N, C-alpha and C. Protein backbone atom coordinates (compact mmCIF):
# COMPACT_ATOMS: atom_id res chain seq x y z
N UNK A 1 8.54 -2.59 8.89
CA UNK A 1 9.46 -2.57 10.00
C UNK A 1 10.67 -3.44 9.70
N UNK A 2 10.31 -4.68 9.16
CA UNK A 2 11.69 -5.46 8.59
C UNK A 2 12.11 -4.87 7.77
N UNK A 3 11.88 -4.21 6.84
CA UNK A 3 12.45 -4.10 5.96
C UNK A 3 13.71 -2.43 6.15
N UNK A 4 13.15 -1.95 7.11
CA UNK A 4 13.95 -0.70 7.90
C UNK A 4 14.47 -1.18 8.88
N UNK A 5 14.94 -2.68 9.38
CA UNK A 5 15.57 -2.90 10.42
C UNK A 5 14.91 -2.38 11.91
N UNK A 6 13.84 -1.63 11.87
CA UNK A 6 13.32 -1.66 12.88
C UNK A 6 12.61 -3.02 14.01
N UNK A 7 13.85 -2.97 15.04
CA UNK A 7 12.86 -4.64 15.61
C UNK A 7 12.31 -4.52 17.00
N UNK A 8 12.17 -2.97 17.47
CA UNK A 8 11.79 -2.38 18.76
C UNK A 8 9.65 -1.87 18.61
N UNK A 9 9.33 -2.46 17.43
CA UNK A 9 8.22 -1.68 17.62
C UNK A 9 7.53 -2.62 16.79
N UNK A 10 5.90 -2.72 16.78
CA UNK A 10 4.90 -3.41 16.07
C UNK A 10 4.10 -2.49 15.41
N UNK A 11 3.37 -3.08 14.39
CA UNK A 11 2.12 -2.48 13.96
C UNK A 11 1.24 -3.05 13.53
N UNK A 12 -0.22 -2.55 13.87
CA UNK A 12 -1.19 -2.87 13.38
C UNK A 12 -1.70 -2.39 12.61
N UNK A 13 -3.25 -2.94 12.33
CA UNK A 13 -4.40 -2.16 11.47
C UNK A 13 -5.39 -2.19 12.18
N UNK A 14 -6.23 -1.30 12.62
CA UNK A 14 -7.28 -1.04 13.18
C UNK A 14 -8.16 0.39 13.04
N UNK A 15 -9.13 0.12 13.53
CA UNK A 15 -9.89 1.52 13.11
C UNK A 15 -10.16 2.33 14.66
N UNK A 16 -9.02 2.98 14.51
CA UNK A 16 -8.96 4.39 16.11
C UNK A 16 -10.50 4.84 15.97
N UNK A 17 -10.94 4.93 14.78
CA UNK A 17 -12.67 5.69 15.78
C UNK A 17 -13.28 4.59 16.88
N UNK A 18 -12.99 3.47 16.10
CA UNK A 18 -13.79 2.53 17.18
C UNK A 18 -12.96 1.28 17.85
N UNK A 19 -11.55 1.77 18.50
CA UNK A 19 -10.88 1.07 18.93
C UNK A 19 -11.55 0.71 20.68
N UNK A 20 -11.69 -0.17 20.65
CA UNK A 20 -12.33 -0.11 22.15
C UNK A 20 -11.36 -1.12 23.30
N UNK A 21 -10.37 -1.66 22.68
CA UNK A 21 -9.15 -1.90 23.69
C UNK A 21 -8.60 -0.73 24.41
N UNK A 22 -7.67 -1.57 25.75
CA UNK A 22 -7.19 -0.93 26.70
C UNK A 22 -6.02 -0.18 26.26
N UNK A 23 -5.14 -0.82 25.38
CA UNK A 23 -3.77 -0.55 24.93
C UNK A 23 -3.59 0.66 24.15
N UNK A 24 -2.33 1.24 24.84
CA UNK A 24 -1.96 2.80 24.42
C UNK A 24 -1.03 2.84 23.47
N UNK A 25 -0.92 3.73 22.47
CA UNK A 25 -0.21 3.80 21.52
C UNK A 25 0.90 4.90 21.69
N UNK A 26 2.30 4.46 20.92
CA UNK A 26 3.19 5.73 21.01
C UNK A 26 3.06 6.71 19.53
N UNK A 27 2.61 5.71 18.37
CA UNK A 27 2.01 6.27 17.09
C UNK A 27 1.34 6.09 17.03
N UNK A 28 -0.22 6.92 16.06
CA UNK A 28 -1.13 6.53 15.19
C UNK A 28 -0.96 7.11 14.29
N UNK A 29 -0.98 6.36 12.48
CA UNK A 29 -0.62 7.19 11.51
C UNK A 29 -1.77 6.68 10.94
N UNK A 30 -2.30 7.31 9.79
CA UNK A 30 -3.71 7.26 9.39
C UNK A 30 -3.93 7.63 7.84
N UNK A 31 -4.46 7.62 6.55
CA UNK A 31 -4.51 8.45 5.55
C UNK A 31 -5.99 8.10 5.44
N UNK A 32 -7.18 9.03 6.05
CA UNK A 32 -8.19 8.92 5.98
C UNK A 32 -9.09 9.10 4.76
N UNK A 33 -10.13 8.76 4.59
CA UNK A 33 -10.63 8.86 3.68
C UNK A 33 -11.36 10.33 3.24
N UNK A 34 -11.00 10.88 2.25
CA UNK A 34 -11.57 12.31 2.46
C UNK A 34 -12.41 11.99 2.08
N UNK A 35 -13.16 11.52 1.27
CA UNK A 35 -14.49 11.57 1.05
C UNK A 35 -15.23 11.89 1.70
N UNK A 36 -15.04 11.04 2.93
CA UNK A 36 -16.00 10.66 4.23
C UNK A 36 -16.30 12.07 5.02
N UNK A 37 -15.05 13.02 4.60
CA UNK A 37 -15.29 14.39 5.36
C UNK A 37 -14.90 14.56 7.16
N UNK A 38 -15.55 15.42 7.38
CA UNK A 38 -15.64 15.38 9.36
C UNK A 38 -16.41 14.42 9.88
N UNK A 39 -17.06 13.49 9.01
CA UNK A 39 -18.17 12.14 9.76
C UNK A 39 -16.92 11.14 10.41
N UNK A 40 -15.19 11.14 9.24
CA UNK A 40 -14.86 10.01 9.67
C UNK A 40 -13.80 10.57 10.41
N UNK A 41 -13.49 12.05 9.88
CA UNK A 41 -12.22 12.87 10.56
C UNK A 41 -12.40 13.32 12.08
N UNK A 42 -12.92 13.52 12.25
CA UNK A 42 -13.64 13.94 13.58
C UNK A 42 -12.80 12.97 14.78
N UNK A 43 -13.82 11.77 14.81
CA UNK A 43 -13.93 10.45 15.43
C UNK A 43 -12.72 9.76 15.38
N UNK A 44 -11.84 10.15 14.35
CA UNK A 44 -10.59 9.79 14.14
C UNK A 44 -9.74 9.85 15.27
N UNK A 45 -9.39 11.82 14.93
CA UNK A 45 -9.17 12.41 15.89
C UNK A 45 -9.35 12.34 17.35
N UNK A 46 -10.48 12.39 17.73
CA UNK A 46 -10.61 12.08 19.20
C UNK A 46 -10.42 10.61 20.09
N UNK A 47 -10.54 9.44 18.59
CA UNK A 47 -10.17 8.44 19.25
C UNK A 47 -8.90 8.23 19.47
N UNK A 48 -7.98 8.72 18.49
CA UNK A 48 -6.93 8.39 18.77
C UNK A 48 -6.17 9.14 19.80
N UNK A 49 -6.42 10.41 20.30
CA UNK A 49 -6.30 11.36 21.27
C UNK A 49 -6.23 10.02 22.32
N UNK A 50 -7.35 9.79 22.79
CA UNK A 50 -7.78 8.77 24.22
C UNK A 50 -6.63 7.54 23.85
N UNK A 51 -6.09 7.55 22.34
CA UNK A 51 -5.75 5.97 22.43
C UNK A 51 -3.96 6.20 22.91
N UNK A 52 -3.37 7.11 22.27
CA UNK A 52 -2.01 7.64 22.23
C UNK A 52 -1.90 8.03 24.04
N UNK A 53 -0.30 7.28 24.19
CA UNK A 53 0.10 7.51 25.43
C UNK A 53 0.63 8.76 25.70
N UNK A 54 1.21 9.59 26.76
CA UNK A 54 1.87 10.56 27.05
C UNK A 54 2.89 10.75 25.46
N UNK A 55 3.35 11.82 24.76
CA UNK A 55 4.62 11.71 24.37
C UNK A 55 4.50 11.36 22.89
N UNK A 56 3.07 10.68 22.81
CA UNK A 56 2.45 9.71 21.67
C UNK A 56 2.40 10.90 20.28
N UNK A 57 2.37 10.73 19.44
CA UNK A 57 1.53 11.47 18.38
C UNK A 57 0.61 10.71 17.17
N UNK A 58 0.00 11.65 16.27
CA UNK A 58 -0.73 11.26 15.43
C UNK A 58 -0.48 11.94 14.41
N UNK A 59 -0.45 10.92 13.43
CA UNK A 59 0.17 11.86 11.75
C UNK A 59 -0.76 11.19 10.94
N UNK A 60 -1.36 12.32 10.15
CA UNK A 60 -2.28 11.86 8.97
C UNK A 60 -1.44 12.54 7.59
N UNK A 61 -2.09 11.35 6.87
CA UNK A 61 -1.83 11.61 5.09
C UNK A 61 -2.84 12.64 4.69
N UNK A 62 -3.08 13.78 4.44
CA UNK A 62 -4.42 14.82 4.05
C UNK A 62 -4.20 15.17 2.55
N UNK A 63 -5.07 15.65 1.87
CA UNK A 63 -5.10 16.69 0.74
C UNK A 63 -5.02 17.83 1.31
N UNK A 64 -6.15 18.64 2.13
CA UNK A 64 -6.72 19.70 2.52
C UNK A 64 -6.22 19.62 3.64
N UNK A 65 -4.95 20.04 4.54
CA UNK A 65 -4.93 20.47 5.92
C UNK A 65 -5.58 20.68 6.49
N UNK A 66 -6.14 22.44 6.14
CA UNK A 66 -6.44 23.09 7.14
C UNK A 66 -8.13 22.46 7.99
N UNK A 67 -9.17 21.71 7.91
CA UNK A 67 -9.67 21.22 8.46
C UNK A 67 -9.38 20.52 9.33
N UNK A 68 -8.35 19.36 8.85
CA UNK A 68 -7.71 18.63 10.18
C UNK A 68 -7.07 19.32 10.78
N UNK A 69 -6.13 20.38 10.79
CA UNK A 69 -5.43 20.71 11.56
C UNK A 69 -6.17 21.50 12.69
N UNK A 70 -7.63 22.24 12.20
CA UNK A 70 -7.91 23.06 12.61
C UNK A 70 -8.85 22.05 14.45
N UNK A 71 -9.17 20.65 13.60
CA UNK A 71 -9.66 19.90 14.66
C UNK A 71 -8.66 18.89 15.88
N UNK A 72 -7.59 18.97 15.16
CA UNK A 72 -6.01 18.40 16.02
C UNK A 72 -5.61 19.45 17.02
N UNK A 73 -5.85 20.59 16.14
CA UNK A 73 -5.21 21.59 17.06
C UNK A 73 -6.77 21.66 18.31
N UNK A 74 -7.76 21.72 18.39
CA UNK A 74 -9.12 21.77 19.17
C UNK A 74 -9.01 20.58 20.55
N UNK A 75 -8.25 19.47 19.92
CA UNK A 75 -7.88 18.05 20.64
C UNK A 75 -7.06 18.39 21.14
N UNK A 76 -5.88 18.48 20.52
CA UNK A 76 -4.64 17.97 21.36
C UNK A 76 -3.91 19.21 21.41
N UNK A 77 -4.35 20.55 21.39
CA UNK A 77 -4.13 21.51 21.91
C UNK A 77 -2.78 22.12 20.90
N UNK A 78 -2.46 20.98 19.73
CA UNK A 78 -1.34 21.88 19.09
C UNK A 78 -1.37 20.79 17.63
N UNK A 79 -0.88 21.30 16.19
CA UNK A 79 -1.01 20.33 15.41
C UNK A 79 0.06 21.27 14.77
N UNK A 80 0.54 20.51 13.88
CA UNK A 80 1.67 21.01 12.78
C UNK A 80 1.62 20.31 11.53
N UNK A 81 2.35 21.12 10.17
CA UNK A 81 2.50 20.56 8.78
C UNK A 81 3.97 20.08 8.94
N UNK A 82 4.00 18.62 8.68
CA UNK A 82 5.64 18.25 8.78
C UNK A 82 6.07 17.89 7.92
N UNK A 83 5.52 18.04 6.62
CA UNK A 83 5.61 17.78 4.92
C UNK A 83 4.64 18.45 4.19
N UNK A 84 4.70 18.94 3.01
CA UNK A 84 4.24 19.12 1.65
C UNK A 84 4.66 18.70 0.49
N UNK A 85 3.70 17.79 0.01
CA UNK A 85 4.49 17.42 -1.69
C UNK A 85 3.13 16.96 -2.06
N UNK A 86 3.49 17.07 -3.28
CA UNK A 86 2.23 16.73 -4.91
C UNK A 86 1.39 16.58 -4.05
N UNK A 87 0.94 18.27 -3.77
CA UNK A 87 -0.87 18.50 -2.95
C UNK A 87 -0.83 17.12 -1.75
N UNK A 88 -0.01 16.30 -1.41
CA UNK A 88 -0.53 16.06 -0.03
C UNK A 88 0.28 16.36 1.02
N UNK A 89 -0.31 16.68 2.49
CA UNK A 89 0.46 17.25 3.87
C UNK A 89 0.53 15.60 4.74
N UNK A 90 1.20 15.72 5.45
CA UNK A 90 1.46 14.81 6.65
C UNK A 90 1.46 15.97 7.70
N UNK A 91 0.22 15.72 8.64
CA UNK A 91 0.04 16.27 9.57
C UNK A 91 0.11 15.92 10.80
N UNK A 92 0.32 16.49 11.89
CA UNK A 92 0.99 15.87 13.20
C UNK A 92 0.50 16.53 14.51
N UNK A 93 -0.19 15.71 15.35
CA UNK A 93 -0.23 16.46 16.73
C UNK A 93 0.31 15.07 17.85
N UNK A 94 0.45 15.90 18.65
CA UNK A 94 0.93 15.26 19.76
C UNK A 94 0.63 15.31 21.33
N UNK A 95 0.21 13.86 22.06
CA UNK A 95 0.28 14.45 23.38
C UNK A 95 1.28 14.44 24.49
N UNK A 96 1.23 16.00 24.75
CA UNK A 96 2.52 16.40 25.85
C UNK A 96 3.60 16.48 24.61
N UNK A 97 4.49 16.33 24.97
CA UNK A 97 5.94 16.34 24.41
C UNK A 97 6.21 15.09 23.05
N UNK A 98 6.39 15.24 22.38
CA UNK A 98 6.23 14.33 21.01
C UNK A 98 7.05 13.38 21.65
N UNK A 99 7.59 12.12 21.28
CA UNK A 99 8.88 10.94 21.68
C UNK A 99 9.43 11.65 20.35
N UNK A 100 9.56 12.20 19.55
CA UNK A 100 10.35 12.29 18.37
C UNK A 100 11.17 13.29 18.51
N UNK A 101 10.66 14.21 19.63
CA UNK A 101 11.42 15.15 19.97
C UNK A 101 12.06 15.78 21.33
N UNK A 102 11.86 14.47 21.83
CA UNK A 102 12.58 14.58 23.28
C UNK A 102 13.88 14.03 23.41
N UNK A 103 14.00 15.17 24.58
CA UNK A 103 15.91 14.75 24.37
C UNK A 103 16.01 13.51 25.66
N UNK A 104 17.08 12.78 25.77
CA UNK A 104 17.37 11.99 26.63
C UNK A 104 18.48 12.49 28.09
C-alpha cells in the first residue's frame, strides 16, 4: 500500500475459512493452495462470502479456473476471469455491485 501511495485502505493476513471476527471486508484476495483441492477452496469461498460487505469482492490467484469459478459462481451468484497469463487466472466474484465498478 505504501509503496502505491495508497493511504485510504489496510491489509491483513488471515485465514477467511476460519475468520471468526465481526469485521466486513471491501476485498478478499487469496492465492490458495491447490494442492489442498475443494477441502480448502470450498471454505474459502463461503467464508469470505459472509466476510465481504455489500459491493465487496473476492479475487483468487488459480491455475485451474473452472472449479473455482464454478463454486463462486454457486455463492455469490456470479464469478468472472479478469486475467490470464503463464497458466494462471485471477478470478473474481462479487457481492451486489463490485466497488470497482460503480459509478458515483
Amino acid at each position: 500500500l505504501v509503496l502505491n501511495g495508497v493511504n485510504n485502505a489496510s491489509a491483513r493476513v488471515d485465514d477467511a475459512c476460519d475468520y471468526s471476527g465481526e469485521e466486513v471486508f471491501d476485498l478478499i484476495v487469496s492465492n490458495p493452495p491447490f494442492h489442498e483441492g475443494n477441502a480448502t477452496a470450498h471454505p474459502l469461498i463461503e467464508g469470505a462470502f459472509r466476510q465481504l460487505q455489500k459491493g465487496g469482492s473476492l479475487m483468487l490467484v488459480v491455475m485451474r479456473p473452472g472449479p473455482y469459478l464454478k463454486h463462486m459462481k454457486k455463492v455469490f451468484g456470479t464469478a468472472e476471469i479478469v486475467v490470464q497469463q503463464g497458466g494462471y487466472s485471477v478470478i473474481s466474484a462479487s457481492v451486489g455491485t463490485p466497488l470497482v465498478n460503480r459509478r458515483s
